[in-house]
Structures are given as C-alpha cells and as structure tokens.
Amino acid sequence: MNLKSLFTAAVATVFISTSCTSSKKFRYKTDDALVQTFNQNFVDAAAQYKILKRNLPSDSLPKTYFPTTGKYQFSNSDWWCSGFYPGTLLYLYQQTKDTVLYKEAIRTLGLLKKEQYNKTTHDLGFMMYCSFGNAIRMDAKPKPMYKDILLNSAKSLSSRFNPKVGCIKSWDSKNANDYLVIIDNMMNLELLFWATKATGDSSYYKIAVTHANTTMQNHFRPDYSSYHVINYNKDNGTVKQKKTAQGAADSSAWARGQGWGLYGYTVMYRETKDKKYLDQANHIASFILNHPNLPADKIPYWDFNAPGIPNALRDASAGSLMASAFIELSAYVDKTTAGTYMVADEAMLRSLSNDTYKAKYGANGGFLIQHGVGHMPQKTEIDVPLTYGDYYYIEAMVRYNMLKK
Ligand code: GLY
C-alpha cells in the first residue's frame, strides 16, 4: 500500500462516506467540543497502541490484558478477534498519519493473511474485513493481493452456507446433527456484499440476504431482542433449539448480541436498501434504548437481564459497537428518530471517553477501553479490555467526526 494514497484517500473512502454521510434526509449537527475530544482521543489512542505494540510478541496478536495481574493474553491469527488490532491501527493511522501505526498494521496483516483459507470459522468477516477491508477502503490503489485475500475469505465463508437451512454455520459442533448459528454472524455478511461488488458474482449477495432473512425469522423474540444461538436441523432447516452461549440465560438479552444485531441489520439496509432491514434495525434500537436496564450512562450491563443488576458488570465493548452502529443508522431515519439515536450515541461516546472506561496513558496494557466482558458463563475475559471494544470505539469516533465534514 502506498502511504500517500492511503493518506489522501483515507477520509474519502472510509465506508461511512457511502453510508452515513450520503443521507439526503438529515445531517446531525455534531457537537464541536466532542469532535475536539475525539481528535485528542485519536492522539491518545495512538500513544496507547504503541505500548500495546511494544508488548506484543512478533508472531501474535493481542487478545486481552488482566489489569489485576499485569498479564497479557495473546492469540494466533485464527482467533476470531485477530483482525481488530490491524483494523484499529489503520483507523488510527488515518486519523493521526503516524506511520509507526501504519507499519505495524501492515506487519500484522501479514500474520493474518493465511486465514483467507480457513473454512472452520464463520468469523472471517470480523477477521478479514475489519483488517484487509479497512486497508482496501483506505487506499486509492489497493494492492491486488488484498483483493485476492478478501475474495478467498468470502469463498471460505460461503463454504459454510447450507441452502437447506438458509444460514452460514457459525460453530462446528461435536454433534454432527447440530447446525449452530449465532446472532454475531450478522457481522460477517459485509464481506460477502463486498465480494459481489468486487466480482459481479451475485452468489455472495444472495447468501448474505438469505442468512439475514433466516436470522430475522428465527433469532428474534416479539420484543425484538435476540437469542444468541439457534440450533437448526441441517437437513430441513427447522429450529431445534433457541439458546445462549454467552448470555445469562437462554431467554435473556445478551448485550453484545443485541449490538451485533443492531449493527448487522443496519449494514443489511445500507447494502440492499430493503426497508425490512431498516425496520428491523429500528426495532432493535428501540429495544436497546427503551430497556429499563440500560444505565443512565448508556453503557449496557453485559446482559440486559444479568443477575445482580445494578451491581452487574458492564460490557463496554457492547457500548462501543452500539455507538458505532447508531451513527450509521441515524443517517437512514427521519430527523426526530435520528436525534434520539444521536443523543444516546453522544452519551455512549462521552461515557466511553471518560476515566471510567478510557484507560489513562500507560494503564490497561496499552488497550484503550476498560471493562469489557468476553464470556461470562465460561468465566473468561471478565472485566478486561477487548480488541473489539477498542475497534468499534475508534470507528464510532471516526464516524462521528465524519458527520462534521
Ligand atoms: N463473537 C463472539 C463475541 O461477541 O464474543
């Protein structure tokens, strides 16, 4: 990737330029002080990520850090979060022009590229589109190799689609009769839309739409909260079980899952302009924003039905990704609804930017956002920084500041 072209094209081609800012309906008037805060946050984040970089073994990607023991956890490239670190670095390079960050992003893309052939995971959208996708979007003349990597990733992801179920399989199971699909999988569809645009082959688009339709039909409850996991009959697509893996209960609303749904259906509307997806995103938004257990600072508990509320832990990563989604969604709705979304959004981003969530320089192992919850039932990554918490926080601030331009 050519530095100059990355620099000049970065702002213009970040994907919100074709989504949030293209709204003919309404442009939200941003708060100048908040824009300034976010500009400072980008500078702070660049400094923090250099600490993270210094502590990262050369063959690994960051996973988390335990503030109480000062210990890191790192991952291989096949971990579902492996794309967030290079993706965040690219966003930060876009904002700060700091070439140290850019070089680190390109180095770690090198670690990640072999995952293009990984057919054992549905997470290729997270892994490859948040990383190589950002690299392509930000470059006026993207490397042909990046395009090949993304196309192979889309092919690998598509290999997990079963037309009898109408979904991409999320998790492989020891039980061959299980066909497990999680709400998170909505986030992987953006890669498929990209692949159709890049090749003209509509099969990727069709898989994405079919997956989203099946998910809309089976994952959601009448109040538009979502189950985490649906187990399908792989031979005829009937639903065998509706359950949770990471939530408090099968019937609960796991906070990050609600965020994945919000973000996912917003992307579906952006890519198809089919109003049913916009309606779905708005319904999910309404569930989140009107929930009696959404705290005043708008950073959700790890589950909307977590035991022990108000003393339950928050999941700042859910707040980050909701904040990013609300900015895009606000561009597709009427002025009153957009105002509601953006007021809530600003509250989320203000909270994430205060000392409770945003780590001070040198703290938090170099990660940006504190107090994420990875997997409560498994008792892993509890009240720690998470790479996706950082990624969507930065993305949300990039999107917010783009509204001003
Ligand atoms: N995709 C897994 C998670 O949200 O934790």
CSV table of C-alpha atoms and ligand atoms in Angstrom, one decimal:
chain,number,residue,atom,x,y,z
A,1,MET,CA,0.0,0.0,0.0
A,2,ASN,CA,1.3,3.4,-0.9
A,3,LEU,CA,1.4,5.8,2.0
A,4,LYS,CA,0.5,8.9,0.1
A,5,SER,CA,-2.6,7.3,-1.5
A,6,LEU,CA,-3.6,5.9,1.9
A,7,PHE,CA,-3.3,9.3,3.4
A,8,THR,CA,-5.3,11.2,0.7
A,9,ALA,CA,-8.0,8.6,0.2
A,10,ALA,CA,-8.5,7.6,3.8
A,11,VAL,CA,-11.2,10.0,4.8
A,12,ALA,CA,-13.0,9.9,1.5
A,13,THR,CA,-13.2,6.2,1.3
A,14,VAL,CA,-13.9,5.1,4.8
A,15,PHE,CA,-17.1,3.2,4.4
A,16,ILE,CA,-19.3,5.7,6.2
A,17,SER,CA,-18.7,8.1,3.4
A,18,THR,CA,-21.0,6.0,1.3
A,19,SER,CA,-23.4,5.4,4.1
A,20,CYS,CA,-23.7,7.9,6.9
A,21,THR,CA,-22.8,11.0,5.0
A,22,SER,CA,-24.8,10.2,1.9
A,23,SER,CA,-28.1,10.6,3.7
A,24,LYS,CA,-30.3,13.1,1.9
A,25,LYS,CA,-32.7,13.2,4.8
A,26,PHE,CA,-30.9,14.8,7.6
A,27,ARG,CA,-27.4,15.6,8.8
A,28,TYR,CA,-27.0,15.7,12.5
A,29,LYS,CA,-25.3,18.8,13.9
A,30,THR,CA,-22.3,17.5,15.7
A,31,ASP,CA,-21.0,18.9,19.0
A,32,ASP,CA,-17.8,20.8,18.3
A,33,ALA,CA,-16.4,20.1,21.7
A,34,LEU,CA,-17.0,16.4,21.3
A,35,VAL,CA,-15.3,16.5,17.9
A,36,GLN,CA,-12.2,18.1,19.6
A,37,THR,CA,-12.3,15.5,22.4
A,38,PHE,CA,-12.3,12.7,19.8
A,39,ASN,CA,-9.4,14.3,17.9
A,40,GLN,CA,-7.5,14.2,21.2
A,41,ASN,CA,-8.7,10.7,21.8
A,42,PHE,CA,-7.1,9.6,18.5
A,43,VAL,CA,-3.8,11.0,19.6
A,44,ASP,CA,-4.1,9.4,23.0
A,45,ALA,CA,-5.0,6.1,21.4
A,46,ALA,CA,-2.0,6.2,19.0
A,47,ALA,CA,0.3,6.6,22.1
A,48,GLN,CA,-1.5,3.8,23.9
A,49,TYR,CA,-1.3,1.4,21.0
A,50,LYS,CA,2.4,1.9,20.8
A,51,ILE,CA,2.6,0.5,24.3
A,52,LEU,CA,0.5,-2.5,23.2
A,53,LYS,CA,2.8,-2.9,20.2
A,54,ARG,CA,5.9,-3.0,22.4
A,55,ASN,CA,4.4,-5.8,24.5
A,56,LEU,CA,3.2,-7.9,21.5
A,57,PRO,CA,5.3,-11.0,20.6
A,58,SER,CA,6.2,-10.8,16.9
A,59,ASP,CA,4.2,-13.8,16.0
A,60,SER,CA,1.0,-13.0,17.9
A,61,LEU,CA,-2.0,-10.7,18.1
A,62,PRO,CA,-3.4,-9.0,21.2
A,63,LYS,CA,-6.3,-10.6,22.9
A,64,THR,CA,-6.6,-9.1,26.3
A,65,TYR,CA,-4.8,-7.9,29.4
A,66,PHE,CA,-5.6,-8.5,33.1
A,67,PRO,CA,-5.2,-5.3,35.0
A,68,THR,CA,-5.1,-7.0,38.4
A,69,THR,CA,-2.1,-9.3,37.5
A,70,GLY,CA,-0.5,-7.2,34.7
A,71,LYS,CA,-0.5,-10.3,32.4
A,72,TYR,CA,-1.4,-10.3,28.7
A,73,GLN,CA,-3.2,-12.9,26.7
A,74,PHE,CA,-2.2,-13.1,23.0
A,75,SER,CA,-3.7,-15.0,20.2
A,76,ASN,CA,-2.8,-16.7,16.9
A,77,SER,CA,-4.3,-15.5,13.7
A,78,ASP,CA,-7.1,-17.9,13.8
A,79,TRP,CA,-8.8,-16.3,16.9
A,80,TRP,CA,-12.0,-14.5,15.9
A,81,CYS,CA,-10.6,-11.2,17.0
A,82,SER,CA,-7.3,-11.3,15.1
A,83,GLY,CA,-8.4,-8.6,12.6
A,84,PHE,CA,-9.3,-5.9,15.1
A,85,TYR,CA,-5.7,-4.9,16.0
A,86,PRO,CA,-4.6,-4.2,12.4
A,87,GLY,CA,-8.0,-2.6,11.7
A,88,THR,CA,-7.8,-0.3,14.7
A,89,LEU,CA,-4.2,0.7,13.7
A,90,LEU,CA,-5.4,1.6,10.2
A,91,TYR,CA,-8.2,3.8,11.6
A,92,LEU,CA,-5.7,5.4,13.9
A,93,TYR,CA,-3.2,5.9,11.1
A,94,GLN,CA,-6.0,7.5,9.1
A,95,GLN,CA,-6.6,10.0,11.9
A,96,THR,CA,-3.0,10.7,13.1
A,97,LYS,CA,-0.8,10.0,10.0
A,98,ASP,CA,1.5,8.2,12.3
A,99,THR,CA,3.5,5.8,10.1
A,100,VAL,CA,4.6,3.6,13.1
A,101,LEU,CA,1.0,2.6,13.4
A,102,TYR,CA,0.7,2.0,9.6
A,103,LYS,CA,3.8,-0.2,9.5
A,104,GLU,CA,2.5,-2.2,12.5
A,105,ALA,CA,-0.8,-2.7,10.7
A,106,ILE,CA,0.8,-3.9,7.6
A,107,ARG,CA,3.1,-6.3,9.6
A,108,THR,CA,0.2,-7.9,11.3
A,109,LEU,CA,-1.9,-8.2,8.2
A,110,GLY,CA,1.0,-10.4,7.1
A,111,LEU,CA,0.3,-12.7,10.1
A,112,LEU,CA,-3.4,-12.8,9.3
A,113,LYS,CA,-3.4,-13.5,5.6
A,114,LYS,CA,-3.3,-17.2,5.8
A,115,GLU,CA,-6.8,-17.2,7.4
A,116,GLN,CA,-8.2,-16.5,3.9
A,117,TYR,CA,-8.4,-20.3,3.5
A,118,ASN,CA,-9.8,-21.0,6.9
A,119,LYS,CA,-13.1,-22.8,6.4
A,120,THR,CA,-13.5,-23.8,10.1
A,121,THR,CA,-14.9,-20.5,11.2
A,122,HIS,CA,-17.7,-18.1,10.4
A,123,ASP,CA,-15.7,-15.2,11.8
A,124,LEU,CA,-13.9,-14.4,8.6
A,125,GLY,CA,-15.9,-11.2,8.3
A,126,PHE,CA,-14.6,-9.9,11.6
A,127,MET,CA,-11.1,-11.2,11.0
A,128,MET,CA,-10.6,-10.2,7.3
A,129,TYR,CA,-13.0,-7.4,6.6
A,130,CYS,CA,-12.1,-5.3,9.6
A,131,SER,CA,-8.5,-5.6,8.7
A,132,PHE,CA,-7.9,-6.1,4.9
A,133,GLY,CA,-11.3,-4.5,4.3
A,134,ASN,CA,-10.1,-1.3,6.0
A,135,ALA,CA,-6.8,-1.5,4.1
A,136,ILE,CA,-8.7,-1.6,0.8
A,137,ARG,CA,-11.2,1.1,1.7
A,138,MET,CA,-8.5,3.4,2.8
A,139,ASP,CA,-6.3,3.0,-0.2
A,140,ALA,CA,-6.9,4.7,-3.6
A,141,LYS,CA,-4.9,2.0,-5.3
A,142,PRO,CA,-5.3,-1.1,-3.1
A,143,LYS,CA,-2.8,-3.9,-3.5
A,144,PRO,CA,-4.3,-6.6,-5.8
A,145,MET,CA,-3.1,-9.1,-3.2
A,146,TYR,CA,-5.5,-7.7,-0.7
A,147,LYS,CA,-8.4,-8.1,-3.0
A,148,ASP,CA,-7.5,-11.7,-3.6
A,149,ILE,CA,-7.2,-12.3,0.1
A,150,LEU,CA,-10.7,-10.9,0.7
A,151,LEU,CA,-12.2,-12.8,-2.2
A,152,ASN,CA,-10.7,-16.1,-0.9
A,153,SER,CA,-12.0,-15.2,2.6
A,154,ALA,CA,-15.5,-14.6,1.1
A,155,LYS,CA,-15.3,-18.0,-0.7
A,156,SER,CA,-14.2,-19.7,2.6
A,157,LEU,CA,-17.1,-18.1,4.5
A,158,SER,CA,-19.6,-19.0,1.7
A,159,SER,CA,-18.5,-22.6,2.0
A,160,ARG,CA,-20.2,-22.7,5.4
A,161,PHE,CA,-23.6,-21.8,3.9
A,162,ASN,CA,-26.3,-24.5,3.8
A,163,PRO,CA,-29.2,-23.7,1.5
A,164,LYS,CA,-31.5,-26.2,3.3
A,165,VAL,CA,-31.0,-24.1,6.5
A,166,GLY,CA,-30.6,-20.7,4.8
A,167,CYS,CA,-27.7,-19.8,7.0
A,168,ILE,CA,-23.9,-19.8,7.3
A,169,LYS,CA,-22.9,-22.2,10.0
A,170,SER,CA,-21.3,-20.4,12.9
A,171,TRP,CA,-19.8,-23.0,15.1
A,172,ASP,CA,-18.8,-26.5,14.3
A,173,SER,CA,-20.1,-28.9,16.9
A,174,LYS,CA,-19.1,-32.4,18.2
A,175,ASN,CA,-22.7,-33.4,17.4
A,176,ALA,CA,-22.8,-33.8,13.6
A,177,ASN,CA,-26.6,-33.1,13.7
A,178,ASP,CA,-26.2,-29.7,15.2
A,179,TYR,CA,-26.2,-26.7,13.0
A,180,LEU,CA,-25.4,-23.7,15.2
A,181,VAL,CA,-26.0,-20.1,14.1
A,182,ILE,CA,-25.3,-17.2,16.4
A,183,ILE,CA,-26.5,-13.6,16.1
A,184,ASP,CA,-22.9,-12.4,15.8
A,185,ASN,CA,-22.8,-14.0,12.4
A,186,MET,CA,-24.7,-11.0,11.0
A,187,MET,CA,-21.4,-9.1,11.3
A,188,ASN,CA,-19.7,-11.4,8.7
A,189,LEU,CA,-22.1,-10.5,5.9
A,190,GLU,CA,-20.5,-7.2,4.9
A,191,LEU,CA,-17.6,-9.2,3.5
A,192,LEU,CA,-20.0,-11.0,1.2
A,193,PHE,CA,-21.5,-7.8,-0.1
A,194,TRP,CA,-18.0,-6.5,-0.8
A,195,ALA,CA,-17.3,-9.7,-2.8
A,196,THR,CA,-20.3,-9.3,-5.0
A,197,LYS,CA,-19.4,-5.7,-5.7
A,198,ALA,CA,-15.8,-6.7,-6.4
A,199,THR,CA,-16.6,-9.6,-8.8
A,200,GLY,CA,-20.1,-9.1,-10.1
A,201,ASP,CA,-20.9,-12.6,-8.8
A,202,SER,CA,-24.3,-12.3,-7.0
A,203,SER,CA,-24.0,-15.6,-5.2
A,204,TYR,CA,-22.3,-13.9,-2.2
A,205,TYR,CA,-25.0,-11.2,-2.1
A,206,LYS,CA,-27.7,-14.0,-2.2
A,207,ILE,CA,-26.1,-15.9,0.7
A,208,ALA,CA,-25.9,-12.7,2.8
A,209,VAL,CA,-29.6,-11.9,2.2
A,210,THR,CA,-30.7,-15.4,2.8
A,211,HIS,CA,-28.8,-15.6,6.0
A,212,ALA,CA,-30.2,-12.3,7.2
A,213,ASN,CA,-33.7,-13.3,6.3
A,214,THR,CA,-33.5,-16.7,8.1
A,215,THR,CA,-31.9,-15.0,11.1
A,216,MET,CA,-34.7,-12.3,11.2
A,217,GLN,CA,-37.3,-15.1,11.2
A,218,ASN,CA,-35.8,-17.3,13.9
A,219,HIS,CA,-33.4,-15.3,16.2
A,220,PHE,CA,-35.8,-12.6,17.3
A,221,ARG,CA,-38.4,-12.5,20.0
A,222,PRO,CA,-41.6,-10.4,19.8
A,223,ASP,CA,-39.8,-7.6,21.6
A,224,TYR,CA,-37.0,-7.7,19.0
A,225,SER,CA,-34.4,-8.9,21.5
A,226,SER,CA,-32.5,-11.8,20.1
A,227,TYR,CA,-31.5,-15.2,21.2
A,228,HIS,CA,-27.8,-15.9,21.0
A,229,VAL,CA,-27.7,-19.3,19.4
A,230,ILE,CA,-30.2,-21.1,17.1
A,231,ASN,CA,-29.6,-24.8,16.5
A,232,TYR,CA,-31.2,-25.9,13.2
A,233,ASN,CA,-31.9,-29.2,11.7
A,234,LYS,CA,-29.3,-29.3,8.9
A,235,ASP,CA,-31.4,-31.3,6.6
A,236,ASN,CA,-34.6,-29.3,6.6
A,237,GLY,CA,-33.8,-26.0,8.4
A,238,THR,CA,-36.4,-26.4,11.2
A,239,VAL,CA,-35.4,-24.9,14.5
A,240,LYS,CA,-34.3,-27.5,17.1
A,241,GLN,CA,-33.2,-25.2,20.0
A,242,LYS,CA,-33.1,-21.5,20.9
A,243,LYS,CA,-30.4,-20.9,23.5
A,244,THR,CA,-27.5,-18.9,24.7
A,245,ALA,CA,-23.8,-19.5,24.9
A,246,GLN,CA,-22.5,-16.2,26.2
A,247,GLY,CA,-25.6,-14.7,27.8
A,248,ALA,CA,-27.1,-15.0,31.3
A,249,ALA,CA,-29.9,-17.4,30.2
A,250,ASP,CA,-31.5,-18.8,27.0
A,251,SER,CA,-34.2,-16.3,27.4
A,252,SER,CA,-32.0,-13.3,28.2
A,253,ALA,CA,-30.8,-10.4,26.0
A,254,TRP,CA,-27.0,-10.8,25.9
A,255,ALA,CA,-25.9,-7.2,25.4
A,256,ARG,CA,-23.2,-7.7,22.8
A,257,GLY,CA,-25.6,-9.9,20.8
A,258,GLN,CA,-28.1,-7.1,20.7
A,259,GLY,CA,-25.3,-4.8,19.4
A,260,TRP,CA,-24.3,-7.3,16.7
A,261,GLY,CA,-28.0,-7.4,15.6
A,262,LEU,CA,-28.3,-3.6,15.5
A,263,TYR,CA,-25.1,-3.2,13.5
A,264,GLY,CA,-25.8,-6.2,11.3
A,265,TYR,CA,-29.2,-5.1,10.1
A,266,THR,CA,-28.0,-1.5,9.7
A,267,VAL,CA,-25.4,-2.9,7.2
A,268,MET,CA,-28.1,-5.0,5.6
A,269,TYR,CA,-30.1,-1.9,4.9
A,270,ARG,CA,-27.1,0.0,3.6
A,271,GLU,CA,-26.2,-2.8,1.2
A,272,THR,CA,-29.7,-3.7,-0.1
A,273,LYS,CA,-31.9,-0.6,0.6
A,274,ASP,CA,-34.6,-3.1,1.6
A,275,LYS,CA,-36.8,-1.4,4.1
A,276,LYS,CA,-37.5,-4.5,6.1
A,277,TYR,CA,-33.9,-4.4,7.3
A,278,LEU,CA,-34.2,-0.8,8.3
A,279,ASP,CA,-37.3,-1.6,10.3
A,280,GLN,CA,-35.5,-4.5,12.0
A,281,ALA,CA,-32.6,-2.3,13.0
A,282,ASN,CA,-35.0,0.4,14.3
A,283,HIS,CA,-36.9,-2.2,16.3
A,284,ILE,CA,-33.6,-3.5,17.8
A,285,ALA,CA,-32.6,0.1,18.5
A,286,SER,CA,-35.9,0.7,20.3
A,287,PHE,CA,-35.4,-2.5,22.4
A,288,ILE,CA,-31.9,-1.2,23.5
A,289,LEU,CA,-32.7,2.4,24.1
A,290,ASN,CA,-36.0,1.9,25.9
A,291,HIS,CA,-34.9,-1.0,28.1
A,292,PRO,CA,-35.3,-0.2,31.8
A,293,ASN,CA,-31.9,-1.8,32.5
A,294,LEU,CA,-30.0,0.4,30.2
A,295,PRO,CA,-28.0,2.5,32.6
A,296,ALA,CA,-28.0,6.3,32.5
A,297,ASP,CA,-24.5,6.5,31.0
A,298,LYS,CA,-25.8,4.2,28.2
A,299,ILE,CA,-23.1,1.6,28.6
A,300,PRO,CA,-25.0,-1.7,28.9
A,301,TYR,CA,-24.7,-4.4,31.6
A,302,TRP,CA,-23.1,-7.4,30.0
A,303,ASP,CA,-26.6,-8.8,29.7
A,304,PHE,CA,-29.8,-6.8,29.8
A,305,ASN,CA,-31.1,-9.4,32.2
A,306,ALA,CA,-27.8,-10.0,34.1
A,307,PRO,CA,-28.3,-11.3,37.7
A,308,GLY,CA,-27.4,-8.6,40.3
A,309,ILE,CA,-28.3,-5.5,38.3
A,310,PRO,CA,-27.5,-2.7,39.2
A,311,ASN,CA,-24.3,-4.3,40.6
A,312,ALA,CA,-23.7,-6.4,37.5
A,313,LEU,CA,-20.6,-5.8,35.3
A,314,ARG,CA,-20.9,-3.5,32.3
A,315,ASP,CA,-19.7,-4.6,28.9
A,316,ALA,CA,-18.0,-1.6,27.4
A,317,SER,CA,-17.4,-3.5,24.1
A,318,ALA,CA,-21.2,-3.7,23.6
A,319,GLY,CA,-21.4,0.1,24.2
A,320,SER,CA,-18.6,0.7,21.6
A,321,LEU,CA,-20.2,-1.3,18.9
A,322,MET,CA,-23.7,0.1,19.6
A,323,ALA,CA,-22.3,3.6,19.4
A,324,SER,CA,-20.8,2.9,16.0
A,325,ALA,CA,-24.0,1.3,14.7
A,326,PHE,CA,-26.2,4.1,15.9
A,327,ILE,CA,-24.3,6.7,14.0
A,328,GLU,CA,-24.8,4.9,10.7
A,329,LEU,CA,-28.4,4.1,11.5
A,330,SER,CA,-29.2,7.7,12.3
A,331,ALA,CA,-28.4,8.6,8.7
A,332,TYR,CA,-31.2,6.4,7.4
A,333,VAL,CA,-34.1,7.6,9.6
A,334,ASP,CA,-36.2,10.7,10.0
A,335,LYS,CA,-34.9,13.7,11.8
A,336,THR,CA,-36.7,13.0,15.1
A,337,THR,CA,-35.5,9.4,15.3
A,338,ALA,CA,-32.0,10.4,14.2
A,339,GLY,CA,-32.0,13.0,17.0
A,340,THR,CA,-32.9,10.3,19.5
A,341,TYR,CA,-30.2,8.0,18.3
A,342,MET,CA,-27.6,10.6,18.2
A,343,VAL,CA,-28.3,11.9,21.7
A,344,ALA,CA,-28.0,8.4,23.0
A,345,ASP,CA,-24.9,7.9,20.9
A,346,GLU,CA,-23.2,11.0,22.3
A,347,ALA,CA,-23.9,9.8,25.8
A,348,MET,CA,-22.3,6.4,25.0
A,349,LEU,CA,-19.3,8.0,23.5
A,350,ARG,CA,-18.9,10.6,26.3
A,351,SER,CA,-19.1,7.7,28.8
A,352,LEU,CA,-16.5,5.6,26.9
A,353,SER,CA,-14.2,8.7,26.7
A,354,ASN,CA,-14.3,9.4,30.5
A,355,ASP,CA,-11.9,8.0,33.1
A,356,THR,CA,-14.3,5.1,33.9
A,357,TYR,CA,-13.8,3.4,30.6
A,358,LYS,CA,-11.0,5.1,28.7
A,359,ALA,CA,-7.7,4.0,30.1
A,360,LYS,CA,-5.1,6.5,31.2
A,361,TYR,CA,-1.8,6.6,29.3
A,362,GLY,CA,0.3,3.5,30.3
A,363,ALA,CA,-2.6,1.7,32.0
A,364,ASN,CA,-4.7,-1.2,30.7
A,365,GLY,CA,-1.7,-2.8,29.0
A,366,GLY,CA,-2.0,-0.3,26.2
A,367,PHE,CA,-5.5,-1.2,25.3
A,368,LEU,CA,-7.9,1.7,25.1
A,369,ILE,CA,-11.2,0.7,26.7
A,370,GLN,CA,-11.6,-0.9,30.1
A,371,HIS,CA,-14.4,-3.1,31.5
A,372,GLY,CA,-15.3,-5.4,28.7
A,373,VAL,CA,-16.9,-8.8,29.3
A,374,GLY,CA,-15.9,-11.5,26.9
A,375,HIS,CA,-17.6,-14.7,28.0
A,376,MET,CA,-19.3,-14.6,31.4
A,377,PRO,CA,-20.7,-18.2,31.5
A,378,GLN,CA,-17.2,-19.5,30.7
A,379,LYS,CA,-15.7,-17.1,33.2
A,380,THR,CA,-13.1,-15.9,30.6
A,381,GLU,CA,-12.2,-12.3,29.8
A,382,ILE,CA,-14.3,-10.8,32.6
A,383,ASP,CA,-13.9,-7.0,33.2
A,384,VAL,CA,-11.0,-6.6,30.9
A,385,PRO,CA,-10.0,-4.7,27.7
A,386,LEU,CA,-11.1,-6.4,24.5
A,387,THR,CA,-9.7,-5.6,21.0
A,388,TYR,CA,-13.2,-5.2,19.6
A,389,GLY,CA,-14.2,-2.8,22.3
A,390,ASP,CA,-11.2,-0.6,21.1
A,391,TYR,CA,-12.0,-1.1,17.4
A,392,TYR,CA,-15.6,-0.1,17.5
A,393,TYR,CA,-14.9,2.8,19.9
A,394,ILE,CA,-12.4,4.2,17.4
A,395,GLU,CA,-14.7,3.5,14.5
A,396,ALA,CA,-17.6,5.3,16.2
A,397,MET,CA,-15.5,8.4,16.8
A,398,VAL,CA,-14.3,8.3,13.2
A,399,ARG,CA,-17.9,8.1,12.0
A,400,TYR,CA,-19.0,10.9,14.4
A,401,ASN,CA,-16.2,13.3,13.2
A,402,MET,CA,-17.1,12.4,9.6
A,403,LEU,CA,-20.5,13.8,10.2
A,404,LYS,CA,-18.9,17.2,10.6
A,405,LYS,CA,-17.1,17.2,7.3
B,1,GLY,N1,-18.4,-13.2,18.5
B,1,GLY,C1,-18.2,-13.5,19.8
B,1,GLY,C2,-18.4,-12.4,20.8
B,1,GLY,O1,-19.1,-11.5,20.5
B,1,GLY,O2,-18.0,-12.6,21.9
